[in-house]
Amino acid sequence: MCAALTIRPVSALLESLGIELPVVQAGMGGGLAGHELAVAVAEAGGLGTIGTLPPRGLARELRAARAATRRPIAVNLIQPLVGRSHREVARDADVVVTHWGRPRRRAGGVWIHQCGSLAEARAAHAAGADAVIAQGVEAGGHTRAALPARELFERVRAALPDTYPVLLAGGIADAADVRAALEAGAAAAVLGTRFLMTEESGAHPGYKTRLVAGRETLLTDLFGFGWPAPHRVLPNAATRRWLRPDGRTPRAIRALNRISGPLGRLPLPGSPPAQRAGFPILTPYSVTVGRPDSQLEAGALYAGETVARIGDVAPAGELTRALAR
Ligand SMILES: Cc1cc2nc3c(=O)[nH]c(=O)nc-3n(C[C@H](O)[C@H](O)[C@H](O)COP(=O)(O)O)c2cc1C
């Protein structure tokens, strides 16, 4: 019996790429979303995305994805952290999803820009983006949004031409959420936290355990050394040690993060240095497989608000299909 399986139609843009399901796995940087995750999503019919990495790592992941699937693959570029070599690698992707910074086409192919405000969405549209993602404040990882995803989405949808594709990111965890996003007019649903909690994501096993148990997240700028930008994380020893009772980052750390901003433009190290929860240099590096267990308390455990509603680590292919039912 397959009566329960209702595959929703995808937008013309995704259809032109050969994507069957309106489900986009967000690029999650630093090794959280590598080729295993992107390929599993792509093979299931969604759009899989490789997250930002140093150029050689990004090229390796894209090659591995190409070897494993003939389906379209996206690459995510966090603009303040990437240079020309990243853009050269991104030329081999089917889709480039940019985030942060002035919206600019970074390579050929389809270009989607992830936005945190109506002004940013308008700028991306004017700069020639093929689509925008409206990212809400409930999203995991870095966000410049002040509004919940649905509210921002509605403003962006109303301001841009009817046929222009607007995707929705933030707060989407299950098939009912995907359906609601599509019914609101989204060209597709973009999910980060849900795909972080899969067998194929590159999150450290202890990070996955904490995600499954996680109920609460914090929007902070604590882990901003080299990239002083707001992000949503699970609490850990570093947040308990440094965040003030009102949740704010101490002024000295904010100043250090601000001054260190230009360091973010230097080439990313292949294997990031370990940091300590009690030492106020707190970088945005992800806590991936193979990093020391100590980083579970000292590093940024990115997660969106949906973590409170997700209680498992799922296989990404099955999950992609289930999200589109
Ligand atoms: C662990 C994690 C890492 C992320 N890293 C990136 C990133 O490197 N680049 C990016 O454009 N977005 C990143 N995001 C944000 C996603 O693109 C997306 O907007 C967000 O996950 C959607 O909200 P959700 O987490 O509620 O699904 C990240 C999200 C998470 C959860």
PDB file of N, CA, C and O in Angstrom, residues 50-94:
ATOM      1  N   ILE A  50      26.530  20.588   0.274  1.00  0.00           N
ATOM      2  CA  ILE A  50      27.796  20.454   1.002  1.00  0.00           C
ATOM      3  C   ILE A  50      28.105  21.803   1.645  1.00  0.00           C
ATOM      4  O   ILE A  50      28.033  22.845   0.983  1.00  0.00           O
ATOM      5  N   GLY A  51      28.433  21.793   2.938  1.00  0.00           N
ATOM      6  CA  GLY A  51      28.694  23.036   3.674  1.00  0.00           C
ATOM      7  C   GLY A  51      30.090  23.583   3.400  1.00  0.00           C
ATOM      8  O   GLY A  51      30.966  22.889   2.875  1.00  0.00           O
ATOM      9  N   THR A  52      30.281  24.842   3.791  1.00  0.00           N
ATOM     10  CA  THR A  52      31.571  25.517   3.590  1.00  0.00           C
ATOM     11  C   THR A  52      32.701  24.771   4.295  1.00  0.00           C
ATOM     12  O   THR A  52      32.561  24.345   5.446  1.00  0.00           O
ATOM     13  N   LEU A  53      33.808  24.630   3.563  1.00  0.00           N
ATOM     14  CA  LEU A  53      35.025  23.970   4.068  1.00  0.00           C
ATOM     15  C   LEU A  53      36.199  24.714   3.449  1.00  0.00           C
ATOM     16  O   LEU A  53      36.015  25.467   2.494  1.00  0.00           O
ATOM     17  N   PRO A  54      37.427  24.476   3.897  1.00  0.00           N
ATOM     18  CA  PRO A  54      38.562  25.017   3.147  1.00  0.00           C
ATOM     19  C   PRO A  54      38.498  24.494   1.715  1.00  0.00           C
ATOM     20  O   PRO A  54      37.962  23.398   1.472  1.00  0.00           O
ATOM     21  N   PRO A  55      39.020  25.273   0.723  1.00  0.00           N
ATOM     22  CA  PRO A  55      38.791  24.934  -0.690  1.00  0.00           C
ATOM     23  C   PRO A  55      39.122  23.494  -1.059  1.00  0.00           C
ATOM     24  O   PRO A  55      38.352  22.859  -1.784  1.00  0.00           O
ATOM     25  N   ARG A  56      40.249  22.982  -0.554  1.00  0.00           N
ATOM     26  CA  ARG A  56      40.597  21.605  -0.967  1.00  0.00           C
ATOM     27  C   ARG A  56      39.597  20.591  -0.432  1.00  0.00           C
ATOM     28  O   ARG A  56      39.219  19.647  -1.108  1.00  0.00           O
ATOM     29  N   GLY A  57      39.167  20.811   0.809  1.00  0.00           N
ATOM     30  CA  GLY A  57      38.174  19.919   1.420  1.00  0.00           C
ATOM     31  C   GLY A  57      36.854  20.001   0.664  1.00  0.00           C
ATOM     32  O   GLY A  57      36.186  18.986   0.420  1.00  0.00           O
ATOM     33  N   LEU A  58      36.498  21.213   0.273  1.00  0.00           N
ATOM     34  CA  LEU A  58      35.240  21.402  -0.457  1.00  0.00           C
ATOM     35  C   LEU A  58      35.312  20.672  -1.802  1.00  0.00           C
ATOM     36  O   LEU A  58      34.365  19.978  -2.195  1.00  0.00           O
ATOM     37  N   ALA A  59      36.448  20.808  -2.470  1.00  0.00           N
ATOM     38  CA  ALA A  59      36.617  20.144  -3.781  1.00  0.00           C
ATOM     39  C   ALA A  59      36.551  18.626  -3.594  1.00  0.00           C
ATOM     40  O   ALA A  59      35.916  17.916  -4.389  1.00  0.00           O
ATOM     41  N   ARG A  60      37.177  18.130  -2.521  1.00  0.00           N
ATOM     42  CA  ARG A  60      37.182  16.673  -2.267  1.00  0.00           C
ATOM     43  C   ARG A  60      35.751  16.180  -2.032  1.00  0.00           C
ATOM     44  O   ARG A  60      35.322  15.164  -2.583  1.00  0.00           O
ATOM     45  N   GLU A  61      35.008  16.924  -1.225  1.00  0.00           N
ATOM     46  CA  GLU A  61      33.626  16.518  -0.913  1.00  0.00           C
ATOM     47  C   GLU A  61      32.751  16.545  -2.160  1.00  0.00           C
ATOM     48  O   GLU A  61      31.927  15.656  -2.368  1.00  0.00           O
ATOM     49  N   LEU A  62      32.955  17.563  -2.991  1.00  0.00           N
ATOM     50  CA  LEU A  62      32.141  17.662  -4.205  1.00  0.00           C
ATOM     51  C   LEU A  62      32.479  16.518  -5.163  1.00  0.00           C
ATOM     52  O   LEU A  62      31.577  15.910  -5.756  1.00  0.00           O
ATOM     53  N   ARG A  63      33.777  16.196  -5.260  1.00  0.00           N
ATOM     54  CA  ARG A  63      34.175  15.069  -6.133  1.00  0.00           C
ATOM     55  C   ARG A  63      33.555  13.771  -5.627  1.00  0.00           C
ATOM     56  O   ARG A  63      33.031  12.967  -6.397  1.00  0.00           O
ATOM     57  N   ALA A  64      33.610  13.575  -4.307  1.00  0.00           N
ATOM     58  CA  ALA A  64      33.050  12.346  -3.717  1.00  0.00           C
ATOM     59  C   ALA A  64      31.544  12.273  -3.970  1.00  0.00           C
ATOM     60  O   ALA A  64      30.997  11.201  -4.265  1.00  0.00           O
ATOM     61  N   ALA A  65      30.885  13.427  -3.885  1.00  0.00           N
ATOM     62  CA  ALA A  65      29.436  13.443  -4.150  1.00  0.00           C
ATOM     63  C   ALA A  65      29.169  13.092  -5.611  1.00  0.00           C
ATOM     64  O   ALA A  65      28.274  12.285  -5.920  1.00  0.00           O
ATOM     65  N   ARG A  66      29.968  13.672  -6.507  1.00  0.00           N
ATOM     66  CA  ARG A  66      29.783  13.400  -7.933  1.00  0.00           C
ATOM     67  C   ARG A  66      29.995  11.922  -8.251  1.00  0.00           C
ATOM     68  O   ARG A  66      29.331  11.365  -9.117  1.00  0.00           O
ATOM     69  N   ALA A  67      30.939  11.315  -7.536  1.00  0.00           N
ATOM     70  CA  ALA A  67      31.213   9.895  -7.784  1.00  0.00           C
ATOM     71  C   ALA A  67      30.066   9.022  -7.286  1.00  0.00           C
ATOM     72  O   ALA A  67      29.863   7.914  -7.775  1.00  0.00           O
ATOM     73  N   ALA A  68      29.310   9.526  -6.317  1.00  0.00           N
ATOM     74  CA  ALA A  68      28.285   8.706  -5.684  1.00  0.00           C
ATOM     75  C   ALA A  68      26.886   8.926  -6.242  1.00  0.00           C
ATOM     76  O   ALA A  68      25.997   8.102  -6.021  1.00  0.00           O
ATOM     77  N   THR A  69      26.663  10.061  -6.900  1.00  0.00           N
ATOM     78  CA  THR A  69      25.311  10.326  -7.424  1.00  0.00           C
ATOM     79  C   THR A  69      25.374  11.164  -8.696  1.00  0.00           C
ATOM     80  O   THR A  69      26.292  11.958  -8.860  1.00  0.00           O
ATOM     81  N   ARG A  70      24.376  10.957  -9.536  1.00  0.00           N
ATOM     82  CA  ARG A  70      24.249  11.809 -10.732  1.00  0.00           C
ATOM     83  C   ARG A  70      23.227  12.915 -10.499  1.00  0.00           C
ATOM     84  O   ARG A  70      22.942  13.700 -11.385  1.00  0.00           O
ATOM     85  N   ARG A  71      22.673  12.930  -9.307  1.00  0.00           N
ATOM     86  CA  ARG A  71      21.665  13.948  -8.990  1.00  0.00           C
ATOM     87  C   ARG A  71      22.338  15.286  -8.682  1.00  0.00           C
ATOM     88  O   ARG A  71      23.517  15.324  -8.327  1.00  0.00           O
ATOM     89  N   PRO A  72      21.572  16.400  -8.773  1.00  0.00           N
ATOM     90  CA  PRO A  72      22.164  17.713  -8.518  1.00  0.00           C
ATOM     91  C   PRO A  72      22.656  17.856  -7.072  1.00  0.00           C
ATOM     92  O   PRO A  72      22.044  17.320  -6.140  1.00  0.00           O
ATOM     93  N   ILE A  73      23.744  18.594  -6.934  1.00  0.00           N
ATOM     94  CA  ILE A  73      24.342  18.834  -5.617  1.00  0.00           C
ATOM     95  C   ILE A  73      24.606  20.334  -5.481  1.00  0.00           C
ATOM     96  O   ILE A  73      25.082  20.977  -6.411  1.00  0.00           O
ATOM     97  N   ALA A  74      24.298  20.864  -4.307  1.00  0.00           N
ATOM     98  CA  ALA A  74      24.561  22.281  -4.027  1.00  0.00           C
ATOM     99  C   ALA A  74      25.791  22.414  -3.130  1.00  0.00           C
ATOM    100  O   ALA A  74      26.137  21.492  -2.395  1.00  0.00           O
ATOM    101  N   VAL A  75      26.398  23.587  -3.213  1.00  0.00           N
ATOM    102  CA  VAL A  75      27.505  23.938  -2.319  1.00  0.00           C
ATOM    103  C   VAL A  75      27.110  25.236  -1.627  1.00  0.00           C
ATOM    104  O   VAL A  75      26.533  26.125  -2.253  1.00  0.00           O
ATOM    105  N   ASN A  76      27.397  25.311  -0.335  1.00  0.00           N
ATOM    106  CA  ASN A  76      27.080  26.524   0.424  1.00  0.00           C
ATOM    107  C   ASN A  76      28.346  27.337   0.625  1.00  0.00           C
ATOM    108  O   ASN A  76      29.393  26.780   0.973  1.00  0.00           O
ATOM    109  N   LEU A  77      28.254  28.625   0.393  1.00  0.00           N
ATOM    110  CA  LEU A  77      29.401  29.508   0.630  1.00  0.00           C
ATOM    111  C   LEU A  77      29.005  30.585   1.633  1.00  0.00           C
ATOM    112  O   LEU A  77      28.087  31.385   1.363  1.00  0.00           O
ATOM    113  N   ILE A  78      29.691  30.601   2.777  1.00  0.00           N
ATOM    114  CA  ILE A  78      29.487  31.680   3.753  1.00  0.00           C
ATOM    115  C   ILE A  78      30.424  32.800   3.301  1.00  0.00           C
ATOM    116  O   ILE A  78      31.642  32.703   3.460  1.00  0.00           O
ATOM    117  N   GLN A  79      29.850  33.841   2.719  1.00  0.00           N
ATOM    118  CA  GLN A  79      30.664  34.802   1.956  1.00  0.00           C
ATOM    119  C   GLN A  79      31.820  35.422   2.730  1.00  0.00           C
ATOM    120  O   GLN A  79      32.907  35.548   2.174  1.00  0.00           O
ATOM    121  N   PRO A  80      31.645  35.801   4.018  1.00  0.00           N
ATOM    122  CA  PRO A  80      32.793  36.437   4.686  1.00  0.00           C
ATOM    123  C   PRO A  80      33.975  35.478   4.892  1.00  0.00           C
ATOM    124  O   PRO A  80      35.076  35.928   5.190  1.00  0.00           O
ATOM    125  N   LEU A  81      33.740  34.173   4.749  1.00  0.00           N
ATOM    126  CA  LEU A  81      34.795  33.201   5.060  1.00  0.00           C
ATOM    127  C   LEU A  81      35.415  32.570   3.820  1.00  0.00           C
ATOM    128  O   LEU A  81      36.260  31.686   3.942  1.00  0.00           O
ATOM    129  N   VAL A  82      34.984  32.982   2.643  1.00  0.00           N
ATOM    130  CA  VAL A  82      35.483  32.296   1.444  1.00  0.00           C
ATOM    131  C   VAL A  82      36.201  33.247   0.495  1.00  0.00           C
ATOM    132  O   VAL A  82      35.979  34.456   0.523  1.00  0.00           O
ATOM    133  N   GLY A  83      37.072  32.679  -0.330  1.00  0.00           N
ATOM    134  CA  GLY A  83      37.828  33.471  -1.297  1.00  0.00           C
ATOM    135  C   GLY A  83      37.673  32.901  -2.694  1.00  0.00           C
ATOM    136  O   GLY A  83      36.785  32.089  -2.965  1.00  0.00           O
ATOM    137  N   ARG A  84      38.602  33.325  -3.565  1.00  0.00           N
ATOM    138  CA  ARG A  84      38.498  32.959  -4.974  1.00  0.00           C
ATOM    139  C   ARG A  84      38.549  31.448  -5.196  1.00  0.00           C
ATOM    140  O   ARG A  84      37.828  30.903  -6.020  1.00  0.00           O
ATOM    141  N   SER A  85      39.422  30.749  -4.420  1.00  0.00           N
ATOM    142  CA  SER A  85      39.533  29.298  -4.648  1.00  0.00           C
ATOM    143  C   SER A  85      38.219  28.586  -4.332  1.00  0.00           C
ATOM    144  O   SER A  85      37.870  27.604  -4.994  1.00  0.00           O
ATOM    145  N   HIS A  86      37.507  29.079  -3.319  1.00  0.00           N
ATOM    146  CA  HIS A  86      36.191  28.485  -3.048  1.00  0.00           C
ATOM    147  C   HIS A  86      35.261  28.664  -4.244  1.00  0.00           C
ATOM    148  O   HIS A  86      34.521  27.765  -4.624  1.00  0.00           O
ATOM    149  N   ARG A  87      35.317  29.866  -4.802  1.00  0.00           N
ATOM    150  CA  ARG A  87      34.402  30.156  -5.913  1.00  0.00           C
ATOM    151  C   ARG A  87      34.728  29.284  -7.110  1.00  0.00           C
ATOM    152  O   ARG A  87      33.841  28.856  -7.832  1.00  0.00           O
ATOM    153  N   GLU A  88      36.040  29.015  -7.292  1.00  0.00           N
ATOM    154  CA  GLU A  88      36.418  28.132  -8.406  1.00  0.00           C
ATOM    155  C   GLU A  88      35.849  26.729  -8.192  1.00  0.00           C
ATOM    156  O   GLU A  88      35.318  26.112  -9.110  1.00  0.00           O
ATOM    157  N   VAL A  89      35.960  26.233  -6.961  1.00  0.00           N
ATOM    158  CA  VAL A  89      35.406  24.905  -6.655  1.00  0.00           C
ATOM    159  C   VAL A  89      33.897  24.915  -6.894  1.00  0.00           C
ATOM    160  O   VAL A  89      33.333  23.986  -7.493  1.00  0.00           O
ATOM    161  N   ALA A  90      33.253  25.987  -6.447  1.00  0.00           N
ATOM    162  CA  ALA A  90      31.786  26.057  -6.525  1.00  0.00           C
ATOM    163  C   ALA A  90      31.276  26.040  -7.961  1.00  0.00           C
ATOM    164  O   ALA A  90      30.110  25.711  -8.196  1.00  0.00           O
ATOM    165  N   ARG A  91      32.145  26.370  -8.910  1.00  0.00           N
ATOM    166  CA  ARG A  91      31.728  26.318 -10.327  1.00  0.00           C
ATOM    167  C   ARG A  91      31.268  24.926 -10.740  1.00  0.00           C
ATOM    168  O   ARG A  91      30.504  24.774 -11.672  1.00  0.00           O
ATOM    169  N   ASP A  92      31.785  23.901 -10.042  1.00  0.00           N
ATOM    170  CA  ASP A  92      31.419  22.529 -10.413  1.00  0.00           C
ATOM    171  C   ASP A  92      30.130  22.055  -9.741  1.00  0.00           C
ATOM    172  O   ASP A  92      29.730  20.907  -9.928  1.00  0.00           O
ATOM    173  N   ALA A  93      29.528  22.907  -8.929  1.00  0.00           N
ATOM    174  CA  ALA A  93      28.264  22.520  -8.277  1.00  0.00           C
ATOM    175  C   ALA A  93      27.083  22.887  -9.171  1.00  0.00           C
ATOM    176  O   ALA A  93      27.205  23.753 -10.034  1.00  0.00           O
ATOM    177  N   ASP A  94      25.954  22.236  -8.970  1.00  0.00           N
ATOM    178  CA  ASP A  94      24.752  22.575  -9.746  1.00  0.00           C
ATOM    179  C   ASP A  94      24.100  23.834  -9.203  1.00  0.00           C
ATOM    180  O   ASP A  94      23.465  24.581  -9.931  1.00  0.00           O
TER     181      ASP A  94
END
